[in-house]
Short mmCIF file of C-alpha atoms in Angstrom, two decimals:
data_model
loop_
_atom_site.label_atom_id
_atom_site.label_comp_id
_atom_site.label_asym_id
_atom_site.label_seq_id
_atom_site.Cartn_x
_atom_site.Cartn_y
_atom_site.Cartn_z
CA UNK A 1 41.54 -39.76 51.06
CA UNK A 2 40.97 -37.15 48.25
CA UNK A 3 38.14 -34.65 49.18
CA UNK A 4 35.27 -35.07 47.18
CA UNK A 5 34.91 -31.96 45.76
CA UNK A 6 37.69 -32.42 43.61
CA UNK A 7 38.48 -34.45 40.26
CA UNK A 8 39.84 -38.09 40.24
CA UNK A 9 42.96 -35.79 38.90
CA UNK A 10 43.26 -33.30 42.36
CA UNK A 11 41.65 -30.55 40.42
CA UNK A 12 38.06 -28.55 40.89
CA UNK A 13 35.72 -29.40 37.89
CA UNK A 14 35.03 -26.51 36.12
CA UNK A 15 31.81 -24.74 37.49
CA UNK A 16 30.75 -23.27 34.22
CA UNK A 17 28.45 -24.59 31.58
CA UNK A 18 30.12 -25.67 27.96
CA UNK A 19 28.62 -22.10 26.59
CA UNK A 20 30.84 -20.47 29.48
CA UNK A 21 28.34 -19.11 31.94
CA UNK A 22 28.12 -20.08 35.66
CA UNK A 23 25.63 -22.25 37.38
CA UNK A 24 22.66 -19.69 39.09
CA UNK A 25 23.97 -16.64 36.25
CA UNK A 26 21.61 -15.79 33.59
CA UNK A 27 23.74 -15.85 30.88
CA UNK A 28 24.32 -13.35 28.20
CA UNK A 29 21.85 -13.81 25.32
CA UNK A 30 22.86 -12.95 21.84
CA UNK A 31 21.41 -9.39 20.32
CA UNK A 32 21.24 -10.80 16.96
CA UNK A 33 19.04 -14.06 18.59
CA UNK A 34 17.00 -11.32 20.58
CA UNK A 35 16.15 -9.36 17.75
CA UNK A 36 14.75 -12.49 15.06
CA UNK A 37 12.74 -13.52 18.37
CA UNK A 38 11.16 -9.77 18.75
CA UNK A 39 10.49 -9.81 14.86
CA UNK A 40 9.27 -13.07 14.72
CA UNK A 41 7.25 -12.79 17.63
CA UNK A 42 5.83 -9.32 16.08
CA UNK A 43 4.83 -10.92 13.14
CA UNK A 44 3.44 -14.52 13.97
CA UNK A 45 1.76 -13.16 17.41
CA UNK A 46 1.18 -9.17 16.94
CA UNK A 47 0.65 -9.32 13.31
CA UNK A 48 2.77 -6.43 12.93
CA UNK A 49 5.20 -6.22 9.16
CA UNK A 50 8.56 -6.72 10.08
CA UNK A 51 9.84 -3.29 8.78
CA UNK A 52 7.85 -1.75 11.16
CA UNK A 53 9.02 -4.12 14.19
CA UNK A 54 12.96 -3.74 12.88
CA UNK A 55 12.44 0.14 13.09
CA UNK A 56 10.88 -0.52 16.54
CA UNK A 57 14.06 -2.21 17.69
CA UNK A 58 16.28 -0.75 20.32
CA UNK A 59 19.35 1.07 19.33
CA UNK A 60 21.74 -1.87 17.60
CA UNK A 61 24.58 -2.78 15.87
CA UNK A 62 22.99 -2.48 12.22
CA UNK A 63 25.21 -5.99 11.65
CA UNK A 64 22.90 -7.39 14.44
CA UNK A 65 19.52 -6.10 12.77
CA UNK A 66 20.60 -7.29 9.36
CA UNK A 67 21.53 -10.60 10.71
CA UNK A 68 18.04 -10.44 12.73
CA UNK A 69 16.03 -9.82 9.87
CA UNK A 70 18.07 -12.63 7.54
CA UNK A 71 17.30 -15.05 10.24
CA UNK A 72 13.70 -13.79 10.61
CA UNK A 73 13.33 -13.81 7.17
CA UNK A 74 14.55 -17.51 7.04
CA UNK A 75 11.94 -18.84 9.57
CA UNK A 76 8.76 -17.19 7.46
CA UNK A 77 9.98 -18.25 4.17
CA UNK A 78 10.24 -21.91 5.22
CA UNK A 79 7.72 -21.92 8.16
CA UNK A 80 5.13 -24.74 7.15
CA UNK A 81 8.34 -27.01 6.48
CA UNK A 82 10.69 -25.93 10.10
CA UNK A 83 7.36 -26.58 11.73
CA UNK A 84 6.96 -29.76 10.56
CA UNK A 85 10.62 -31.04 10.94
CA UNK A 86 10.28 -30.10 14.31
CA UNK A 87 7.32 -32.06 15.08
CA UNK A 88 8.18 -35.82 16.20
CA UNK A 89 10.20 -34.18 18.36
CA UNK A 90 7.15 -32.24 20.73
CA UNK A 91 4.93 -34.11 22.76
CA UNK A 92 3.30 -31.10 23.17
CA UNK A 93 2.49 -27.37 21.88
CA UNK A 94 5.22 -25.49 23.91
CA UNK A 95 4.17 -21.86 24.77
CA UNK A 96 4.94 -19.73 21.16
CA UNK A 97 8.02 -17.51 22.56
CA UNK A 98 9.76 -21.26 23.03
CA UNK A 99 8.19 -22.13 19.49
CA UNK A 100 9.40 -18.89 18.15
CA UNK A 101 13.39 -20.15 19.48
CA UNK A 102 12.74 -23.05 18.09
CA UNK A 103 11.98 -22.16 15.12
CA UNK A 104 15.42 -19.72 14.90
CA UNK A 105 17.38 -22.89 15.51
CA UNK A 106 16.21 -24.97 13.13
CA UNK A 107 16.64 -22.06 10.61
CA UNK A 108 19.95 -21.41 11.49
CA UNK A 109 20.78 -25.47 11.22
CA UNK A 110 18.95 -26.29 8.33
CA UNK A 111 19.09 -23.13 5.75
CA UNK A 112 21.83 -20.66 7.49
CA UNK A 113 24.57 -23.01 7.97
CA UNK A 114 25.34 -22.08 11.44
CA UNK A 115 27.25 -24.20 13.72
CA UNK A 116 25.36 -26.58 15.62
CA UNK A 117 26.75 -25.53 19.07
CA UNK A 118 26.47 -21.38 18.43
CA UNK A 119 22.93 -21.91 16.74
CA UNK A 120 21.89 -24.57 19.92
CA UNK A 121 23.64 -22.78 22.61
CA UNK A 122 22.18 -19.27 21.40
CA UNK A 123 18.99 -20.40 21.52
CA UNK A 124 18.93 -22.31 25.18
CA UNK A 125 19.82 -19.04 26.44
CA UNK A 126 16.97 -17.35 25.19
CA UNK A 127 14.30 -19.17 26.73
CA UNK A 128 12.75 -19.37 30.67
CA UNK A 129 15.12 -21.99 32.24
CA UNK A 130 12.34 -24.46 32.61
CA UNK A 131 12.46 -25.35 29.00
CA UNK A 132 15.97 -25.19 28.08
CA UNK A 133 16.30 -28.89 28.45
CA UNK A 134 13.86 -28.97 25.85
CA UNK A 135 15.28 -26.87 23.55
CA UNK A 136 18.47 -28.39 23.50
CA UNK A 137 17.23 -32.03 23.27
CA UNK A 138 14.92 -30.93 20.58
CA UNK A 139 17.94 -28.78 18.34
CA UNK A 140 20.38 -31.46 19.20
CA UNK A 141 17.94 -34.03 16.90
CA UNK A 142 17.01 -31.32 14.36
CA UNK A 143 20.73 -31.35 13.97
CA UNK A 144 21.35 -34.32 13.28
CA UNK A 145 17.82 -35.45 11.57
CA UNK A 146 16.37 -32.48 10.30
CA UNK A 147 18.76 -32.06 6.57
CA UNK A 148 17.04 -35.31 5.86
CA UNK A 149 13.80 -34.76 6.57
CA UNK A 150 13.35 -31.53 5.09
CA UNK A 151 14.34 -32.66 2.08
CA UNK A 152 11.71 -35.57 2.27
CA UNK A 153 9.14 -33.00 2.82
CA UNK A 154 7.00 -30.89 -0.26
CA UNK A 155 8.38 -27.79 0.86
CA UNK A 156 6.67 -25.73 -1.75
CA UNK A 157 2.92 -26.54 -0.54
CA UNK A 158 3.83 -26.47 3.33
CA UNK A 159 5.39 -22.91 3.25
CA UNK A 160 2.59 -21.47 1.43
CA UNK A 161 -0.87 -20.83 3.54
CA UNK A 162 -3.66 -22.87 2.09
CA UNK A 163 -6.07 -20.27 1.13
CA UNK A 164 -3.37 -18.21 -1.26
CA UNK A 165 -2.53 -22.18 -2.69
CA UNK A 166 -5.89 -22.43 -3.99
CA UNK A 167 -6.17 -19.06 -4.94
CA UNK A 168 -2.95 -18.91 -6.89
CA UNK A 169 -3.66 -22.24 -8.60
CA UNK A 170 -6.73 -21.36 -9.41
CA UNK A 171 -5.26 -18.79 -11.44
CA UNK A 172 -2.25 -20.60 -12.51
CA UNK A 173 -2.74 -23.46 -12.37
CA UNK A 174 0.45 -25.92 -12.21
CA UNK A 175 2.71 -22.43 -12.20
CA UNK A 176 1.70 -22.64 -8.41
CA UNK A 177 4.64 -24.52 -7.72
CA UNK A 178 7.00 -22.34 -9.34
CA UNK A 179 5.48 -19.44 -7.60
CA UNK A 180 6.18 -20.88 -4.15
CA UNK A 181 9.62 -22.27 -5.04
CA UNK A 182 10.70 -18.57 -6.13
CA UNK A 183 9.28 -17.22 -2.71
CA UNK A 184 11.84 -19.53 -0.66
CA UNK A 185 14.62 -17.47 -1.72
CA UNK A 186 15.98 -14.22 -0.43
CA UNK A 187 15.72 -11.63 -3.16
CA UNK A 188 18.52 -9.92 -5.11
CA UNK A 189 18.66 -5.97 -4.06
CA UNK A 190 17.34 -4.24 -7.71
CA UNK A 191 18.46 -0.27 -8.19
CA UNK A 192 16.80 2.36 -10.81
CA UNK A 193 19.85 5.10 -11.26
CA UNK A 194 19.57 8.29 -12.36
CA UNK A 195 20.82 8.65 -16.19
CA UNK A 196 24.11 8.71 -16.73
CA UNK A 197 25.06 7.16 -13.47
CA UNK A 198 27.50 4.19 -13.98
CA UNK A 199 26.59 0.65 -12.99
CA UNK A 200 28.20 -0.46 -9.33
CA UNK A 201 30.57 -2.46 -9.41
CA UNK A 202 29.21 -6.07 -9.38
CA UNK A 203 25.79 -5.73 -10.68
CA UNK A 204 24.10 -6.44 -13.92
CA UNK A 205 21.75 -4.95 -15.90
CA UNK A 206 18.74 -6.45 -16.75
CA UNK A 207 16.47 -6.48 -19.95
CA UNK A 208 14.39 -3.59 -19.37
CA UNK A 209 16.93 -1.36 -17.60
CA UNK A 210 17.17 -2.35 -13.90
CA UNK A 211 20.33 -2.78 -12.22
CA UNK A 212 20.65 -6.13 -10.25
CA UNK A 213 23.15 -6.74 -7.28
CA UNK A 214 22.91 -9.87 -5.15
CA UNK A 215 20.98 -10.60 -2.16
CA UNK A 216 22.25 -9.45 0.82
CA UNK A 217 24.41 -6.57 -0.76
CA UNK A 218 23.96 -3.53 1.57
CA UNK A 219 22.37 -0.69 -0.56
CA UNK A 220 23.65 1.64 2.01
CA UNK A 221 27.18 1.40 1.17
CA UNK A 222 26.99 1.85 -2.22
CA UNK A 223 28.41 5.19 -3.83
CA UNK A 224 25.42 5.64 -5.80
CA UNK A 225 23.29 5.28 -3.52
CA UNK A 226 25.50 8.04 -1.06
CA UNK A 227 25.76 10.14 -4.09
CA UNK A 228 21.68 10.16 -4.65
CA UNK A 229 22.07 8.38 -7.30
CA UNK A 230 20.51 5.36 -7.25
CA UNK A 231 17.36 3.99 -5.50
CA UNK A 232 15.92 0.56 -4.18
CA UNK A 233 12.95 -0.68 -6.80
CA UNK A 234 12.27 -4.39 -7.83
CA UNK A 235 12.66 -4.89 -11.39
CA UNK A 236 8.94 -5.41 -11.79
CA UNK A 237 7.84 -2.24 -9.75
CA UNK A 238 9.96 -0.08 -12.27
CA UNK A 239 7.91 -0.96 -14.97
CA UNK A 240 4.91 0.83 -14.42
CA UNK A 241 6.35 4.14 -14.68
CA UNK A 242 8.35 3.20 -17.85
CA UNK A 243 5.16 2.00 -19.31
CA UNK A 244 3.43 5.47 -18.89
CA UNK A 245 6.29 7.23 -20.64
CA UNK A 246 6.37 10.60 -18.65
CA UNK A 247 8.20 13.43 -21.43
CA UNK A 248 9.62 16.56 -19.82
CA UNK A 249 7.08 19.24 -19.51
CA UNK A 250 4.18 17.30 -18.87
CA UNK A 251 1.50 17.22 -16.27
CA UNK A 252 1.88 14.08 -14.23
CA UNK A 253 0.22 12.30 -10.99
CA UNK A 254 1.33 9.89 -9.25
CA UNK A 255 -1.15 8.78 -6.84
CA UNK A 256 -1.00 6.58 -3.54
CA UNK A 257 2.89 8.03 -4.53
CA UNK A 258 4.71 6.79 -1.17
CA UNK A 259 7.63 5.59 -0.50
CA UNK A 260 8.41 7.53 -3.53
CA UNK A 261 10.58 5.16 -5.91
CA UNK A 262 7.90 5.48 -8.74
CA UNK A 263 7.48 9.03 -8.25
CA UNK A 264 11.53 9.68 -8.51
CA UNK A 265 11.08 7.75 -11.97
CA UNK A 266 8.80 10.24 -13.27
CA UNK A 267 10.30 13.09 -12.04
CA UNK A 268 13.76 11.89 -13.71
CA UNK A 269 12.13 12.62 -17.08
CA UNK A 270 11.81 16.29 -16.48
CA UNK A 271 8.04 15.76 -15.89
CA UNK A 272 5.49 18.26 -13.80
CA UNK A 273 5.48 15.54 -11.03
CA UNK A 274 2.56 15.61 -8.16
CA UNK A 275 2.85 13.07 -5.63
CA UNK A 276 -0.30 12.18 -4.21
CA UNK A 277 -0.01 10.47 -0.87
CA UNK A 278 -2.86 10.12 1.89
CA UNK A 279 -0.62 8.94 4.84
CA UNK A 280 1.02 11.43 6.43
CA UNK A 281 4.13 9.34 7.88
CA UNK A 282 4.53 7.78 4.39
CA UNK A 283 4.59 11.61 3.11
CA UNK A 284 7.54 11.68 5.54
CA UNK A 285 9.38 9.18 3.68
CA UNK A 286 8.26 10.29 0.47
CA UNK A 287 9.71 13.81 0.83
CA UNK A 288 12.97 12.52 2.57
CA UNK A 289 13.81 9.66 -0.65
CA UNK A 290 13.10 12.68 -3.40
CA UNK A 291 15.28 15.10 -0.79
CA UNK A 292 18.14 12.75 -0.92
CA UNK A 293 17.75 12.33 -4.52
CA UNK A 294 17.88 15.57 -5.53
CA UNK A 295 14.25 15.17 -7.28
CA UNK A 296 11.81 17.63 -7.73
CA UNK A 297 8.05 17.12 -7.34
CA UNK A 298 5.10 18.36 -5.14
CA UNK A 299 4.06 16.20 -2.66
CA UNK A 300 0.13 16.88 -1.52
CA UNK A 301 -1.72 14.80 0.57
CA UNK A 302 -4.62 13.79 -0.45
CA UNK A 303 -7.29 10.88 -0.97
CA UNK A 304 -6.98 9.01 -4.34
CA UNK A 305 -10.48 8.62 -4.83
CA UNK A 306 -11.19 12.53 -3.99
CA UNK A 307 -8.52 14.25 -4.80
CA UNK A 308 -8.74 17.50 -7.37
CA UNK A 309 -6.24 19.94 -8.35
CA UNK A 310 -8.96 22.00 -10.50
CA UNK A 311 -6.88 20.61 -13.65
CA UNK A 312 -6.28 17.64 -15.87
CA UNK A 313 -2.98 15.60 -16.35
CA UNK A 314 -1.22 14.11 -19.41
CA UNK A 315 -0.77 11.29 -17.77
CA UNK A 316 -1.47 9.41 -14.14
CA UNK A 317 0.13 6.80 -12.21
CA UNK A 318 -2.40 4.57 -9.76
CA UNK A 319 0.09 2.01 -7.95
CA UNK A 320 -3.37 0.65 -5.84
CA UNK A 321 -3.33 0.10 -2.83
CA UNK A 322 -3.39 -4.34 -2.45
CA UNK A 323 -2.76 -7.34 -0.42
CA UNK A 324 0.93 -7.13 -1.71
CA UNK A 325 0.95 -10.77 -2.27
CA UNK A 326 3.44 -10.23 -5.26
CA UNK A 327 6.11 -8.88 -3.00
CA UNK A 328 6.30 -12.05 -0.59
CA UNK A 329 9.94 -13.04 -1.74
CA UNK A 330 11.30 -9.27 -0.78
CA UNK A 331 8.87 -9.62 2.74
CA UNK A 332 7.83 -12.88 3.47
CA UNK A 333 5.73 -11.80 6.54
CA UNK A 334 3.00 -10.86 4.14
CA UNK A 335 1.10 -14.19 3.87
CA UNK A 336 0.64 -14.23 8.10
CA UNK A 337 -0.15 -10.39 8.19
CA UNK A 338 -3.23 -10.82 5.02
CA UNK A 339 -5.93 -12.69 5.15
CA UNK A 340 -8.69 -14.34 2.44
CA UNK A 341 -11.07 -11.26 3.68
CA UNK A 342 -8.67 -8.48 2.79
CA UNK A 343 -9.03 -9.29 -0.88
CA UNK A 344 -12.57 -8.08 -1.69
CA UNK A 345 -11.48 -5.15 0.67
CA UNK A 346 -8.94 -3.94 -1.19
CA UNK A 347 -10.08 -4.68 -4.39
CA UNK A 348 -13.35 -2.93 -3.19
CA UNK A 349 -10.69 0.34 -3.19
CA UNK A 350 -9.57 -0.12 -6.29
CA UNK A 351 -12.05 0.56 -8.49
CA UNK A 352 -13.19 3.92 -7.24
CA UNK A 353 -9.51 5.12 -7.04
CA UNK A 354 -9.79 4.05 -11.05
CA UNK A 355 -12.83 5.72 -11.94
CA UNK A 356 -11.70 9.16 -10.40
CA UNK A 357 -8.38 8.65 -12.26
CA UNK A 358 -10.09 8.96 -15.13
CA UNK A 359 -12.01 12.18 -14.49
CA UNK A 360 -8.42 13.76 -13.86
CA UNK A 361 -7.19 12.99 -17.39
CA UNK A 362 -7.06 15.56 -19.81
CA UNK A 363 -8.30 14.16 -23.67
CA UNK A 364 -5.80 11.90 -24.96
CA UNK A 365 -4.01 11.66 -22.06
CA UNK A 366 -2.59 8.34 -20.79
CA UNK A 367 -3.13 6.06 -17.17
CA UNK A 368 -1.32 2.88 -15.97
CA UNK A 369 -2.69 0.87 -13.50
CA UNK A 370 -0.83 -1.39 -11.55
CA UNK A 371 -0.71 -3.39 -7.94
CA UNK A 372 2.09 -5.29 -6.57
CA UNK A 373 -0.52 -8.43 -6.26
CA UNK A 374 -0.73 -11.93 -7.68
CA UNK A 375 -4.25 -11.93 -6.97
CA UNK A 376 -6.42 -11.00 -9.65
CA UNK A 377 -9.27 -9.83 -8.09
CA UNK A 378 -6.52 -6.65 -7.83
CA UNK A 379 -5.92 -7.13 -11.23
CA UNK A 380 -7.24 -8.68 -13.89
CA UNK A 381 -10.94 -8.24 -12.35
CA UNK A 382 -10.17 -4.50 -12.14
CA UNK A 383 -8.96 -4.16 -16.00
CA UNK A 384 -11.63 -5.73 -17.37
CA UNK A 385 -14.27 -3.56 -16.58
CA UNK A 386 -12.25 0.08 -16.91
CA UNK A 387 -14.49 3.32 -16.04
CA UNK A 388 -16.78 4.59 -18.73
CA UNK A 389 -14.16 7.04 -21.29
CA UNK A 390 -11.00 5.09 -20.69
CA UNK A 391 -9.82 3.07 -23.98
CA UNK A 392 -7.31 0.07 -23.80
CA UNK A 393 -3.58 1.23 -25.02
CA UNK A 394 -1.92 -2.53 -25.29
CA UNK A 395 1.38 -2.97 -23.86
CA UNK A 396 3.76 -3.97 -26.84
CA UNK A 397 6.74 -6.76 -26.61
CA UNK A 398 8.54 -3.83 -27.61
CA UNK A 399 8.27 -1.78 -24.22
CA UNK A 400 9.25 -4.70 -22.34
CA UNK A 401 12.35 -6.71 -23.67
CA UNK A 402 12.63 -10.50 -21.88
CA UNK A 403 8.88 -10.07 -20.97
CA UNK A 404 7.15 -10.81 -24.29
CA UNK A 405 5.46 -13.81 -22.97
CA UNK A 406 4.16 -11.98 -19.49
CA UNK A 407 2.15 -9.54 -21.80
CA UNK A 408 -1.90 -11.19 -21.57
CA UNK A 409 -3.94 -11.51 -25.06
CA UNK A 410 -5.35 -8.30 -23.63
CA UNK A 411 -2.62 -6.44 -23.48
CA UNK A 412 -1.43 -6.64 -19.96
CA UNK A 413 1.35 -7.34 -17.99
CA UNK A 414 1.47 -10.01 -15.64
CA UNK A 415 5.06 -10.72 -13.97
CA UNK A 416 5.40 -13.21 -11.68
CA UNK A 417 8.19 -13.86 -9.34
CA UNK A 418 9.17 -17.27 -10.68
CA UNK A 419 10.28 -14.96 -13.99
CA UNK A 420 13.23 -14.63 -15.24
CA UNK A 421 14.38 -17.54 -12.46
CA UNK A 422 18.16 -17.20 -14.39
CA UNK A 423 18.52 -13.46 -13.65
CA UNK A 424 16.94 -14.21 -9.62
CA UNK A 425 13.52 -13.22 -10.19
CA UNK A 426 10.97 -10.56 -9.89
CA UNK A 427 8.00 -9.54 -7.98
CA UNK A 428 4.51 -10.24 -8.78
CA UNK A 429 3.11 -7.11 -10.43
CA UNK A 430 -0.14 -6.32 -12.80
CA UNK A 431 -0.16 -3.74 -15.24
CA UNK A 432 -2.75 -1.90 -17.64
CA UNK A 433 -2.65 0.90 -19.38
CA UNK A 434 -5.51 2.99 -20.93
CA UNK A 435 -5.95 6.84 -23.01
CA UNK A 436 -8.69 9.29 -22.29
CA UNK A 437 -11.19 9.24 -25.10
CA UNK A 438 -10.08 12.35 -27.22
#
């Protein structure tokens, strides 16, 4: 009679589980799995940006952050729609660090292409034993369920929260929907180079001089970017400096200046660059990105709505303080870290920081004013009623080649990041510009 510890065949079963750990071992959880959860969970629960929770990261394989963030990344662009493929399968809310896992495997099934048993497995192993039944039953169905009824769901509407729905089609109406479907994709990495620096190998050039490289391209190992060269800035956030067109020898501010890519533009022109900055970490970074660029400017800190050197500029930069809500497809924790109140807030801001702009501008002398916002209480609202001495200087179709039709009947610029969908998009920016009265 065979002992019944061993197989029908004479042989021990195998004591380990199919991922390879041992019954009563905790096994080894993936760093990469680790890290999304510790963003996600900084972002959904803490309300903390995810830049500042990757930098808060313990010391990593910068493959493992990059893959954390993508997969991060993943989860908050599609949230509204994971959440709701996952639901037949819960009976109930489970606690949010098992929602969180969740979440990372149906992500890495659905829109990362993972393999089913590294993106289930992974994930069993990073939550409390009690519910890794749960996890696996519920990934096992995603797997095999959830391609179908994603694509049954309206994607578009469920990733967005409802209050910026309404407030984006209120102010574009059906354009809404192109708005959200350009946020559900990771964004290409955009470069401003220094003149005279040749393009990297791979990217294009766009319309109104930005250099384009796909998403996911690692700006890091570039030689331009080694070289100082070259630095990160969305095709719509270079504009604003182009649009003031800073000559060499002038008298220029740049205020609320940090983390500097604006400021590096000016300076490039041979300009008298001062970088205004209030924060004094984001001076930090400011004065390391010019450093490694080789730029020259003076950084002060210093209030935008107080500041004065005892002089007047040819020309100012105001990059506002805003929600941000036009740079949700390069971070897509934005909508869960803003909320409807922060709107009047920051648009509250924004008009002082205008009005002592003004005072700092010498006769004739020229302002743009811009936010990275779709809203346009932080736009629009603020253009319309400029400070008492500042005259309207229209943007021409000229100044912005491929952009004619995001110029307003006023003048403006309004880019949204459903534009130029061929070339991958851009971020949501307003722009005004305005001279002194002589």
């Amino acid at each position: 009679m065979k002992s019944p510890s061993h197989s029908p065949q004479g042989r021990r079963p195998d004591p380990r589980r199919a991922d390879g750990a041992r019954p009563g071992k905790p096994p080894a959880r993936n760093p990469t799995r680790v890290a999304a959860l510790a963003l996600l969970t900084a972002v959904l629960e803490r309300h903390r940006p995810m830049e500042e929770a990757l930098d808060a990261l313990p010391p990593s394989d910068p493959r493992d952050r990059a893959a954390a963030h993508r997969i991060a990344a993943a989860v908050l662009r599609r949230l509204g729609s994971l959440d709701a493929v996952l639901e037949p399968f819960l009976r109930r809310e489970p606690p949010p660090e098992v929602r969180q896992v969740l979440r990372i495997g149906a992500a890495e099934l659905l829109l990362l292409a993972t393999p089913p048993h590294a993106a289930v497995a992974s994930c069993v192993d990073l939550v409390p034993r009690p519910f890794a039944g749960l996890v696996n039953a519920v990934l096992r169905k995603v797997g095999a369920e959830g391609a179908a009824a994603l694509e049954d769901l309206d994607g578009e509407r469920l990733d967005t929260p409802g209050w910026l729905w309404t407030a984006w089609h209120k102010a574009y109406g059906p354009g809404v929907r192109a708005i959200a479907r350009a946020h559900r994709l990771p964004a290409p990495l955009d470069l401003s180079l220094k003149a005279g620096t040749a393009l990297p190998e791979g990217a294009v050039l766009l319309p109104t001089g930005t250099v384009r490289l796909p998403a996911g391209t690692r700006i890091t190992e570039l030689p331009a970017f080694i070289e100082g060269a070259a630095w990160a800035q969305d095709a719509a956030a270079a504009l604003p400096a182009r649009l003031l067109a800073a000559r060499a020898g002038e008298r220029v501010a740049d205020l609320c200046a940090a983390p500097g890519g604006k400021t590096a533009q000016l300076a490039a022109t041979g300009a008298e660059v001062v970088a205004v900055e209030r924060d004094p970490t984001r001076i930090l970074r400011l004065r390391e990105n010019l450093a490694r660029l080789g730029l020259d400017a003076r950084v002060v800190q210093g209030d935008a709505t107080e500041w004065d050197p005892g002089h007047r500029f040819d020309a100012i930069l105001l990059d506002a303080p805003c929600s941000a809500t036009g740079t949700i497809r390069r971070h897509p924790d934005v909508p869960y870290l803003k909320r409807p109140t922060d709107i009047p807030t920051l648009a509250g801001l924004q008009g002082p920081m205008l009005a002592h702009a003004a005072k700092l501008l010498a006769p004739g002398g020229r302002l743009v004013f811009a936010t990275c916002s779709l809203q346009p209480e932080e736009g629009e609202a603020q253009a319309a009623n400029p400070p008492a001495g500042l005259l309207p200087d229209p943007i021409r179709a000229e100044e912005v080649p491929g952009l004619e039709g995001a110029i307003t009947p006023e003048g403006w610029l309004r880019t949204r990041p459903d534009l130029w969908e061929e070339h991958g998009g851009m971020d949501g920016f307003f722009m005004a510009r305005f001279r002194a009265a002589e």
